[in-house]
Amino acid sequence: MNSGNDAALETPVRWLQSLRFALLLLSLLLTLIFGSVAVTLNQQAVATPLSEASAARFSQQQHSLQGQFNDKIGNAERLAQALNDLTAELWGREAELRHLGQHLLEQLPPESPVIAAGIWPEPREFQRDRVRSSLYWTIQHDGERQVRFHNDYNNTANISYHGESWYTPTRHQREPGCYWTQRYTDPFLRKAVITCAIGLRRDNRFIGATSIVLDPQRLHPDMATMKRASPFYLLLDHGQHILNAQGIALEGSDTLPALAQHDKRFGQITVQLHNEAERRVSNVRQDKPQWREEVDKLSQQSRQLSQLQAEHILARLHADSDDATPGRSVLIKSDALHQTAVRITPLSNIGILLSGQNQASQLAGVPWDRWLSASITAGAIAIALLLSFVFSGGVVLRPLHRLIRQLRLPAEDTHVDTTPAHEIGVIGELVNARHAHIRRLLEAANRKSRADARKAKNNPGREQNSDSGWAVIDAIADAVAVSDTQGNISYLNHAAETLTGWNLAQARGLDFDEVFHILDQHGKQRLAQLATRALQASPAAEQAVAVMFKTRSGHHLPSKLSSAPIRDSRGAVVGAAIILNDARSSLGSSGPIASELRDKLTGLLNRQAFDAELASRCEAARQNLANTFALLYLDVDHMQDINQAFGSEGGDEFLRQLGRLIQSDVGENNPAYRLNSDKFGVLIETADPAAAQLTAELLSADVQSWGFQWHGERRDVSVSTGLIMVDKDSGRPADVLRQADALCQQAQNEGRGRIISGRAQADKEDRRDDRNWLTNIKKGLAEDRFHLSTQQIRPLQRNSDDGHVFSTLTALEDDEGFWTGADTFMPVAERHDLAEQLDRWTIDQVFKHLIKDPELTVGIDFCIISLSVSSMQSPRFLDFMIEHFKDSAVSPNKICLDLSENNVHTRLSSARDFCRTMHRAGCRLSLSGVSTRPSSYKLIRELPVQLVRFDPALTHSADRDPVERLATESLHRIVHTLGKQSMALQVNSAELLRVLQGIGINYAQGDAIARPTPIVFQAQA
């Protein structure tokens, strides 16, 4: 090597471009992965079990607290009911009541919270000569327990009990049971109490009440079994007064709002309970027509009740039992880092129980289980870092540095060490093999050049005839390989290069079996030494046999193979010709359609095929991010110089050879196209920008190293490349192609032979239109601006009495009252996840019309509803449809759900599942946009659709164009053979309708039958 090249080899690799930097990033990635795994495992193995155990303890506490409170309150309610029943039975018999009442209270256990009881008749109801005739007992728990009878309330000098706030609400009771008062101070007992009062009625007439008085302080539960759990609770009445508490510092607060002033944890709950009480009042107020009169009456009857208090009391008395607030848990903040679960539990009618658990043990303010989880995570990350450094240093970097040092030696001395057993050792072996192969190619080229020179000297016209023979072989559509007498490749035509993925320069001199991987017709056994057999075959044995060709990507292609020896003028065997007929090529090249999609000069696909494929792939990418692909836009640099130097004949040959080179380099899975004179396009099936960039760079390097030769003169060539990634946000195909062309022009302007890459973006105007339509769609949904209309469909081959058929159409009304069809706004809705919502709106409207008019439903055979791809993929939409059928009398076979073929192609698995589910439910299905493509036939066969709706582009000229008519008739016969029915769309003339009916089409839709009408399901004559 010269000194300039040596200096280039010694140039150090930049840090950001080095493998060391890439491995550092890999180490960080491994650290993140290990950390994520550790966090996940900790969550499952540590945090979740601890949390579940804590939740179980918390639940057990709540049940215990609730059970103890319910027992005490339930005992009080049963006592009140027993006293009430006793009073009703012995009404008017004061002595017996006094004796039995005392006996009843003396049976109470010592821990009972009951401290008083009473019987409170209405004036002159118990004894006609007395206005007050109450019976009142108190229970003293200080020292020796005593039950004492009192008559003080009957003293007319004292304030009458008939106006007390615990008594008057019982007049308004509609259901049996206790009315529990809020906490109040009893004037006789001189302490805060709550009362359970039950009204007394005879012949539906209120005659008084009985009451049981409880000391809230004696309602405390047994906390002995809960000390380790550190529970707390608050027992509240309906006015948020604190009746009893444990585990909370009240600091003199006697109501929940007062407690929330210094303990911020309870502010949220205070607001919730207040809102629920207001909601209860509002609901009862709406249901009671004489609400205001009843509130005024209760307020006037009571000395101490305000209008607001009266409303809340009546709301509790009249609220349905179903309206009771169920038990629930809420999270309240303990501090900036922690939250506490608080259980809100209604207790009978007495009030609310708030219960929770104080913070668990902590270290430095953090729970110990979080410390444990963090320690495990840190350990896993440390292990990941250690492993990544060991891997990168010992396994990759040191062998790679040794390889780099060896490759920097002069070429004639380079023999790479292959001692590592992993991939770097394989790289060394490949480098050695490539060097040896290049030496062999150079030697063979020198030998061939000398032999060609001798042949040209002896017979000047022979080389031209030979070139003409190869041109004839290149024109053959089948793959043709020519071998020498050793079975090595000496020539491949263009079809063979495309089929195998090898170009002639790569394959020449290799064994035939190395380039062509041929299996038996079942694809199980390798067929070897085919070229050697062809050399030995007789002309009579030349017969095509069925085989399988295995491509470099691993696909199996059914083919037919034939071979024959090549003999010179003396009959001696000088080689063999092996012909491989690709079944795909046979199918695709028959008929005028395939020839129209091929460029006549290069044999590549042409601009018409490119436009169709680009549009199809852009649509697939728009609907599914997984369909992202790359577009290479290639422009030959200085093409005019080649034409001037070699003439038009040489320029044509240059384009033919360049086309073969491009297709061979990018592989059979990435179709190459000739777009115009010197521009080519390649569609690459990859979503990885790095892989697309690598393909573009390899292709550019191959073109530059190729060198076009014409009549002994060689010229170096290059191509400028625009590489663009296409995804769901790339916009229209025209925008994609325009941006790719702009990148290609930029590459030429920056020096030619360059590659400029980018990502296709939709035009700003398109994005602005998207935003405008998105606003209109959301506004239409919010303001009910969508409208449903229908278009009648005519059955062409059966009696019209079988029922009407309709297709539904959805339109959006703008601010000026104009209607816009779904074809305009539905693509925007699909891009912004609103399509399923619009489909649900359409389904709802259709069902409403069918349910509203049962006679109309009977007269309809079925109606067609088009679905978006979002609905087809959504499990929620399946549930939505099935629920509609269950909840209505509409038969599923009245509904025909229509799917677009384009949507189904991109999501075949989801479409298959959707169709099978709806088919089992009894719903009809149709497939629209169907044409004569082979993929359409496959869909018709696979999906359980009953109706196939033809692409209007196929049928719109069937009355004038015999080719279209023949294609329509052919598709109809296929549909009919598969047991399905056909439908033509956009039938807008009577003559077209007559032709379609003659072909046998089952249904027709269009203006020639009926125009769309906003009067839903209106049949037109």
mmCIF file of N, CA and C in Angstrom, residues 367-461:
data_model
loop_
_atom_site.group_PDB
_atom_site.id
_atom_site.type_symbol
_atom_site.label_atom_id
_atom_site.label_comp_id
_atom_site.label_asym_id
_atom_site.label_seq_id
_atom_site.Cartn_x
_atom_site.Cartn_y
_atom_site.Cartn_z
ATOM 1 N N PRO A 367 -40.766 3.219 54.658
ATOM 2 C CA PRO A 367 -41.083 1.873 55.134
ATOM 3 C C PRO A 367 -39.971 0.888 54.828
ATOM 4 N N TRP A 368 -39.783 -0.051 55.741
ATOM 5 C CA TRP A 368 -38.666 -0.988 55.591
ATOM 6 C C TRP A 368 -38.795 -1.868 54.366
ATOM 7 N N ASP A 369 -40.028 -2.160 53.895
ATOM 8 C CA ASP A 369 -40.158 -2.996 52.706
ATOM 9 C C ASP A 369 -39.648 -2.273 51.464
ATOM 10 N N ARG A 370 -39.770 -0.951 51.455
ATOM 11 C CA ARG A 370 -39.192 -0.209 50.322
ATOM 12 C C ARG A 370 -37.665 -0.230 50.368
ATOM 13 N N TRP A 371 -37.088 -0.179 51.590
ATOM 14 C CA TRP A 371 -35.640 -0.311 51.700
ATOM 15 C C TRP A 371 -35.185 -1.661 51.151
ATOM 16 N N LEU A 372 -35.917 -2.722 51.478
ATOM 17 C CA LEU A 372 -35.549 -4.046 51.002
ATOM 18 C C LEU A 372 -35.628 -4.118 49.486
ATOM 19 N N SER A 373 -36.693 -3.585 48.910
ATOM 20 C CA SER A 373 -36.853 -3.589 47.452
ATOM 21 C C SER A 373 -35.738 -2.810 46.778
ATOM 22 N N ALA A 374 -35.392 -1.631 47.341
ATOM 23 C CA ALA A 374 -34.327 -0.821 46.747
ATOM 24 C C ALA A 374 -32.985 -1.539 46.817
ATOM 25 N N SER A 375 -32.711 -2.256 47.892
ATOM 26 C CA SER A 375 -31.446 -2.980 48.026
ATOM 27 C C SER A 375 -31.340 -4.085 46.980
ATOM 28 N N ILE A 376 -32.422 -4.820 46.777
ATOM 29 C CA ILE A 376 -32.399 -5.887 45.766
ATOM 30 C C ILE A 376 -32.195 -5.301 44.376
ATOM 31 N N THR A 377 -32.859 -4.197 44.089
ATOM 32 C CA THR A 377 -32.714 -3.555 42.779
ATOM 33 C C THR A 377 -31.277 -3.088 42.556
ATOM 34 N N ALA A 378 -30.671 -2.448 43.579
ATOM 35 C CA ALA A 378 -29.294 -1.977 43.443
ATOM 36 C C ALA A 378 -28.350 -3.151 43.212
ATOM 37 N N GLY A 379 -28.579 -4.266 43.897
ATOM 38 C CA GLY A 379 -27.735 -5.434 43.684
ATOM 39 C C GLY A 379 -27.846 -5.977 42.270
ATOM 40 N N ALA A 380 -29.062 -6.038 41.738
ATOM 41 C CA ALA A 380 -29.247 -6.533 40.361
ATOM 42 C C ALA A 380 -28.570 -5.617 39.354
ATOM 43 N N ILE A 381 -28.656 -4.303 39.573
ATOM 44 C CA ILE A 381 -28.010 -3.361 38.651
ATOM 45 C C ILE A 381 -26.497 -3.515 38.708
ATOM 46 N N ALA A 382 -25.942 -3.710 39.910
ATOM 47 C CA ALA A 382 -24.501 -3.907 40.033
ATOM 48 C C ALA A 382 -24.057 -5.166 39.295
ATOM 49 N N ILE A 383 -24.830 -6.240 39.415
ATOM 50 C CA ILE A 383 -24.504 -7.476 38.701
ATOM 51 C C ILE A 383 -24.550 -7.251 37.188
ATOM 52 N N ALA A 384 -25.576 -6.502 36.736
ATOM 53 C CA ALA A 384 -25.687 -6.223 35.302
ATOM 54 C C ALA A 384 -24.485 -5.439 34.795
ATOM 55 N N LEU A 385 -24.044 -4.429 35.547
ATOM 56 C CA LEU A 385 -22.877 -3.648 35.140
ATOM 57 C C LEU A 385 -21.627 -4.523 35.071
ATOM 58 N N LEU A 386 -21.446 -5.380 36.075
ATOM 59 C CA LEU A 386 -20.273 -6.248 36.092
ATOM 60 C C LEU A 386 -20.280 -7.197 34.902
ATOM 61 N N LEU A 387 -21.424 -7.816 34.621
ATOM 62 C CA LEU A 387 -21.506 -8.737 33.491
ATOM 63 C C LEU A 387 -21.250 -8.028 32.167
ATOM 64 N N SER A 388 -21.821 -6.830 32.007
ATOM 65 C CA SER A 388 -21.650 -6.114 30.738
ATOM 66 C C SER A 388 -20.193 -5.726 30.518
ATOM 67 N N PHE A 389 -19.478 -5.306 31.592
ATOM 68 C CA PHE A 389 -18.074 -4.943 31.432
ATOM 69 C C PHE A 389 -17.217 -6.170 31.129
ATOM 70 N N VAL A 390 -17.520 -7.294 31.788
ATOM 71 C CA VAL A 390 -16.783 -8.520 31.500
ATOM 72 C C VAL A 390 -17.021 -8.956 30.060
ATOM 73 N N PHE A 391 -18.263 -8.883 29.625
ATOM 74 C CA PHE A 391 -18.591 -9.299 28.255
ATOM 75 C C PHE A 391 -17.912 -8.399 27.232
ATOM 76 N N SER A 392 -18.054 -7.078 27.407
ATOM 77 C CA SER A 392 -17.530 -6.148 26.411
ATOM 78 C C SER A 392 -16.013 -6.166 26.358
ATOM 79 N N GLY A 393 -15.366 -6.263 27.527
ATOM 80 C CA GLY A 393 -13.911 -6.225 27.526
ATOM 81 C C GLY A 393 -13.279 -7.539 27.115
ATOM 82 N N GLY A 394 -13.684 -8.619 27.764
ATOM 83 C CA GLY A 394 -13.006 -9.887 27.549
ATOM 84 C C GLY A 394 -13.443 -10.631 26.313
ATOM 85 N N VAL A 395 -14.721 -10.471 25.916
ATOM 86 C CA VAL A 395 -15.258 -11.298 24.830
ATOM 87 C C VAL A 395 -15.244 -10.569 23.491
ATOM 88 N N VAL A 396 -15.384 -9.243 23.511
ATOM 89 C CA VAL A 396 -15.548 -8.519 22.250
ATOM 90 C C VAL A 396 -14.371 -7.618 21.934
ATOM 91 N N LEU A 397 -14.034 -6.704 22.844
ATOM 92 C CA LEU A 397 -13.095 -5.644 22.510
ATOM 93 C C LEU A 397 -11.681 -6.169 22.234
ATOM 94 N N ARG A 398 -11.138 -7.031 23.088
ATOM 95 C CA ARG A 398 -9.759 -7.481 22.888
ATOM 96 C C ARG A 398 -9.597 -8.254 21.579
ATOM 97 N N PRO A 399 -10.474 -9.255 21.266
ATOM 98 C CA PRO A 399 -10.330 -9.912 19.946
ATOM 99 C C PRO A 399 -10.537 -8.942 18.778
ATOM 100 N N LEU A 400 -11.409 -7.970 18.936
ATOM 101 C CA LEU A 400 -11.662 -7.023 17.854
ATOM 102 C C LEU A 400 -10.467 -6.114 17.630
ATOM 103 N N HIS A 401 -9.818 -5.660 18.697
ATOM 104 C CA HIS A 401 -8.616 -4.830 18.537
ATOM 105 C C HIS A 401 -7.500 -5.615 17.857
ATOM 106 N N ARG A 402 -7.359 -6.907 18.193
ATOM 107 C CA ARG A 402 -6.355 -7.741 17.536
ATOM 108 C C ARG A 402 -6.665 -7.860 16.050
ATOM 109 N N LEU A 403 -7.951 -8.014 15.697
ATOM 110 C CA LEU A 403 -8.338 -8.098 14.287
ATOM 111 C C LEU A 403 -8.019 -6.801 13.552
ATOM 112 N N ILE A 404 -8.283 -5.664 14.195
ATOM 113 C CA ILE A 404 -8.000 -4.368 13.552
ATOM 114 C C ILE A 404 -6.498 -4.216 13.303
ATOM 115 N N ARG A 405 -5.657 -4.594 14.272
ATOM 116 C CA ARG A 405 -4.205 -4.486 14.092
ATOM 117 C C ARG A 405 -3.738 -5.341 12.921
ATOM 118 N N GLN A 406 -4.308 -6.547 12.778
ATOM 119 C CA GLN A 406 -3.901 -7.412 11.675
ATOM 120 C C GLN A 406 -4.326 -6.854 10.323
ATOM 121 N N LEU A 407 -5.544 -6.259 10.282
ATOM 122 C CA LEU A 407 -6.025 -5.716 9.011
ATOM 123 C C LEU A 407 -5.273 -4.465 8.586
ATOM 124 N N ARG A 408 -4.617 -3.790 9.532
ATOM 125 C CA ARG A 408 -3.850 -2.583 9.168
ATOM 126 C C ARG A 408 -2.508 -2.921 8.533
ATOM 127 N N LEU A 409 -2.113 -4.191 8.528
ATOM 128 C CA LEU A 409 -0.881 -4.600 7.866
ATOM 129 C C LEU A 409 -1.038 -4.476 6.354
ATOM 130 N N PRO A 410 0.030 -4.405 5.589
ATOM 131 C CA PRO A 410 -0.083 -4.359 4.108
ATOM 132 C C PRO A 410 -0.869 -5.556 3.593
ATOM 133 N N ALA A 411 -1.569 -5.361 2.484
ATOM 134 C CA ALA A 411 -2.510 -6.360 1.984
ATOM 135 C C ALA A 411 -1.819 -7.682 1.656
ATOM 136 N N GLU A 412 -0.620 -7.595 1.090
ATOM 137 C CA GLU A 412 0.019 -8.846 0.698
ATOM 138 C C GLU A 412 0.454 -9.675 1.902
ATOM 139 N N ASP A 413 0.528 -9.034 3.081
ATOM 140 C CA ASP A 413 0.942 -9.759 4.277
ATOM 141 C C ASP A 413 -0.232 -10.121 5.175
ATOM 142 N N THR A 414 -1.457 -9.749 4.772
ATOM 143 C CA THR A 414 -2.591 -9.896 5.677
ATOM 144 C C THR A 414 -3.157 -11.306 5.630
ATOM 145 N N HIS A 415 -3.012 -11.986 6.733
ATOM 146 C CA HIS A 415 -3.746 -13.235 6.950
ATOM 147 C C HIS A 415 -4.284 -13.159 8.373
ATOM 148 N N VAL A 416 -5.588 -13.046 8.488
ATOM 149 C CA VAL A 416 -6.210 -12.733 9.766
ATOM 150 C C VAL A 416 -6.245 -13.965 10.650
ATOM 151 N N ASP A 417 -5.934 -13.754 11.936
ATOM 152 C CA ASP A 417 -6.005 -14.834 12.922
ATOM 153 C C ASP A 417 -7.469 -15.212 13.155
ATOM 154 N N THR A 418 -7.762 -16.503 13.110
ATOM 155 C CA THR A 418 -9.142 -16.979 13.276
ATOM 156 C C THR A 418 -9.303 -17.826 14.530
ATOM 157 N N THR A 419 -8.428 -17.602 15.532
ATOM 158 C CA THR A 419 -8.506 -18.446 16.728
ATOM 159 C C THR A 419 -9.765 -18.238 17.555
ATOM 160 N N PRO A 420 -10.376 -17.016 17.680
ATOM 161 C CA PRO A 420 -11.608 -16.940 18.482
ATOM 162 C C PRO A 420 -12.688 -17.822 17.868
ATOM 163 N N ALA A 421 -13.451 -18.464 18.710
ATOM 164 C CA ALA A 421 -14.476 -19.399 18.227
ATOM 165 C C ALA A 421 -15.806 -18.717 17.956
ATOM 166 N N HIS A 422 -15.940 -17.436 18.347
ATOM 167 C CA HIS A 422 -17.235 -16.784 18.161
ATOM 168 C C HIS A 422 -17.252 -16.005 16.850
ATOM 169 N N GLU A 423 -18.151 -15.013 16.746
ATOM 170 C CA GLU A 423 -18.382 -14.331 15.479
ATOM 171 C C GLU A 423 -17.151 -13.599 14.949
ATOM 172 N N ILE A 424 -16.292 -13.069 15.840
ATOM 173 C CA ILE A 424 -15.100 -12.353 15.362
ATOM 174 C C ILE A 424 -14.173 -13.311 14.645
ATOM 175 N N GLY A 425 -14.085 -14.554 15.132
ATOM 176 C CA GLY A 425 -13.309 -15.552 14.409
ATOM 177 C C GLY A 425 -13.901 -15.840 13.039
ATOM 178 N N VAL A 426 -15.250 -15.874 12.977
ATOM 179 C CA VAL A 426 -15.910 -16.072 11.682
ATOM 180 C C VAL A 426 -15.603 -14.915 10.741
ATOM 181 N N ILE A 427 -15.593 -13.671 11.286
ATOM 182 C CA ILE A 427 -15.248 -12.508 10.451
ATOM 183 C C ILE A 427 -13.850 -12.682 9.876
ATOM 184 N N GLY A 428 -12.891 -13.163 10.706
ATOM 185 C CA GLY A 428 -11.540 -13.390 10.202
ATOM 186 C C GLY A 428 -11.523 -14.409 9.080
ATOM 187 N N GLU A 429 -12.278 -15.492 9.243
ATOM 188 C CA GLU A 429 -12.335 -16.508 8.186
ATOM 189 C C GLU A 429 -12.930 -15.937 6.907
ATOM 190 N N LEU A 430 -14.004 -15.125 7.052
ATOM 191 C CA LEU A 430 -14.620 -14.527 5.861
ATOM 192 C C LEU A 430 -13.669 -13.563 5.160
ATOM 193 N N VAL A 431 -12.914 -12.786 5.947
ATOM 194 C CA VAL A 431 -11.943 -11.863 5.337
ATOM 195 C C VAL A 431 -10.898 -12.638 4.557
ATOM 196 N N ASN A 432 -10.366 -13.716 5.146
ATOM 197 C CA ASN A 432 -9.384 -14.531 4.433
ATOM 198 C C ASN A 432 -9.985 -15.135 3.167
ATOM 199 N N ALA A 433 -11.231 -15.661 3.286
ATOM 200 C CA ALA A 433 -11.873 -16.254 2.108
ATOM 201 C C ALA A 433 -12.124 -15.204 1.034
ATOM 202 N N ARG A 434 -12.536 -13.978 1.437
ATOM 203 C CA ARG A 434 -12.789 -12.919 0.453
ATOM 204 C C ARG A 434 -11.497 -12.536 -0.271
ATOM 205 N N HIS A 435 -10.403 -12.422 0.494
ATOM 206 C CA HIS A 435 -9.125 -12.112 -0.168
ATOM 207 C C HIS A 435 -8.754 -13.187 -1.187
ATOM 208 N N ALA A 436 -8.917 -14.442 -0.795
ATOM 209 C CA ALA A 436 -8.584 -15.529 -1.726
ATOM 210 C C ALA A 436 -9.490 -15.506 -2.947
ATOM 211 N N HIS A 437 -10.811 -15.221 -2.726
ATOM 212 C CA HIS A 437 -11.745 -15.183 -3.848
ATOM 213 C C HIS A 437 -11.421 -14.033 -4.800
ATOM 214 N N ILE A 438 -11.034 -12.884 -4.244
ATOM 215 C CA ILE A 438 -10.677 -11.744 -5.103
ATOM 216 C C ILE A 438 -9.458 -12.074 -5.950
ATOM 217 N N ARG A 439 -8.462 -12.750 -5.327
ATOM 218 C CA ARG A 439 -7.271 -13.140 -6.107
ATOM 219 C C ARG A 439 -7.669 -14.068 -7.259
ATOM 220 N N ARG A 440 -8.564 -15.038 -6.955
ATOM 221 C CA ARG A 440 -8.999 -15.946 -8.023
ATOM 222 C C ARG A 440 -9.743 -15.196 -9.121
ATOM 223 N N LEU A 441 -10.609 -14.250 -8.739
ATOM 224 C CA LEU A 441 -11.345 -13.484 -9.750
ATOM 225 C C LEU A 441 -10.401 -12.674 -10.621
ATOM 226 N N LEU A 442 -9.386 -12.050 -9.980
ATOM 227 C CA LEU A 442 -8.430 -11.257 -10.762
ATOM 228 C C LEU A 442 -7.655 -12.144 -11.737
ATOM 229 N N GLU A 443 -7.244 -13.308 -11.248
ATOM 230 C CA GLU A 443 -6.529 -14.228 -12.135
ATOM 231 C C GLU A 443 -7.428 -14.694 -13.274
ATOM 232 N N ALA A 444 -8.695 -15.044 -12.947
ATOM 233 C CA ALA A 444 -9.615 -15.482 -14.001
ATOM 234 C C ALA A 444 -9.884 -14.366 -14.994
ATOM 235 N N ALA A 445 -10.018 -13.136 -14.489
ATOM 236 C CA ALA A 445 -10.274 -12.003 -15.388
ATOM 237 C C ALA A 445 -9.100 -11.786 -16.325
ATOM 238 N N ASN A 446 -7.895 -11.914 -15.793
ATOM 239 C CA ASN A 446 -6.714 -11.747 -16.661
ATOM 240 C C ASN A 446 -6.671 -12.827 -17.728
ATOM 241 N N ARG A 447 -6.958 -14.082 -17.294
ATOM 242 C CA ARG A 447 -6.956 -15.165 -18.283
ATOM 243 C C ARG A 447 -8.016 -14.936 -19.354
ATOM 244 N N LYS A 448 -9.231 -14.522 -18.929
ATOM 245 C CA LYS A 448 -10.316 -14.305 -19.887
ATOM 246 C C LYS A 448 -9.977 -13.153 -20.826
ATOM 247 N N SER A 449 -9.353 -12.117 -20.283
ATOM 248 C CA SER A 449 -9.011 -10.969 -21.126
ATOM 249 C C SER A 449 -8.023 -11.380 -22.205
ATOM 250 N N ARG A 450 -7.021 -12.186 -21.833
ATOM 251 C CA ARG A 450 -6.057 -12.636 -22.842
ATOM 252 C C ARG A 450 -6.733 -13.540 -23.872
ATOM 253 N N ALA A 451 -7.628 -14.433 -23.397
ATOM 254 C CA ALA A 451 -8.309 -15.328 -24.345
ATOM 255 C C ALA A 451 -9.228 -14.549 -25.269
ATOM 256 N N ASP A 452 -9.939 -13.551 -24.752
ATOM 257 C CA ASP A 452 -10.827 -12.750 -25.591
ATOM 258 C C ASP A 452 -10.039 -11.981 -26.630
ATOM 259 N N ALA A 453 -8.884 -11.523 -26.219
ATOM 260 C CA ALA A 453 -8.060 -10.773 -27.188
ATOM 261 C C ALA A 453 -7.628 -11.676 -28.334
ATOM 262 N N ARG A 454 -7.266 -12.934 -27.986
ATOM 263 C CA ARG A 454 -6.870 -13.863 -29.052
ATOM 264 C C ARG A 454 -8.040 -14.193 -29.956
ATOM 265 N N LYS A 455 -9.238 -14.408 -29.376
ATOM 266 C CA LYS A 455 -10.423 -14.709 -30.187
ATOM 267 C C LYS A 455 -10.761 -13.551 -31.105
ATOM 268 N N ALA A 456 -10.704 -12.338 -30.593
ATOM 269 C CA ALA A 456 -11.039 -11.165 -31.418
ATOM 270 C C ALA A 456 -10.053 -11.004 -32.557
ATOM 271 N N LYS A 457 -8.810 -11.373 -32.281
ATOM 272 C CA LYS A 457 -7.799 -11.240 -33.344
ATOM 273 C C LYS A 457 -8.034 -12.245 -34.450
ATOM 274 N N ASN A 458 -8.420 -13.495 -34.074
ATOM 275 C CA ASN A 458 -8.636 -14.542 -35.074
ATOM 276 C C ASN A 458 -9.954 -14.388 -35.806
ATOM 277 N N ASN A 459 -11.014 -13.929 -35.137
ATOM 278 C CA ASN A 459 -12.337 -13.819 -35.757
ATOM 279 C C ASN A 459 -13.045 -12.585 -35.210
ATOM 280 N N PRO A 460 -12.907 -11.444 -35.857
ATOM 281 C CA PRO A 460 -13.470 -10.190 -35.328
ATOM 282 C C PRO A 460 -14.962 -10.236 -35.164
ATOM 283 N N GLY A 461 -15.725 -10.961 -35.934
ATOM 284 C CA GLY A 461 -17.181 -10.951 -35.837
ATOM 285 C C GLY A 461 -17.744 -11.885 -34.800
#
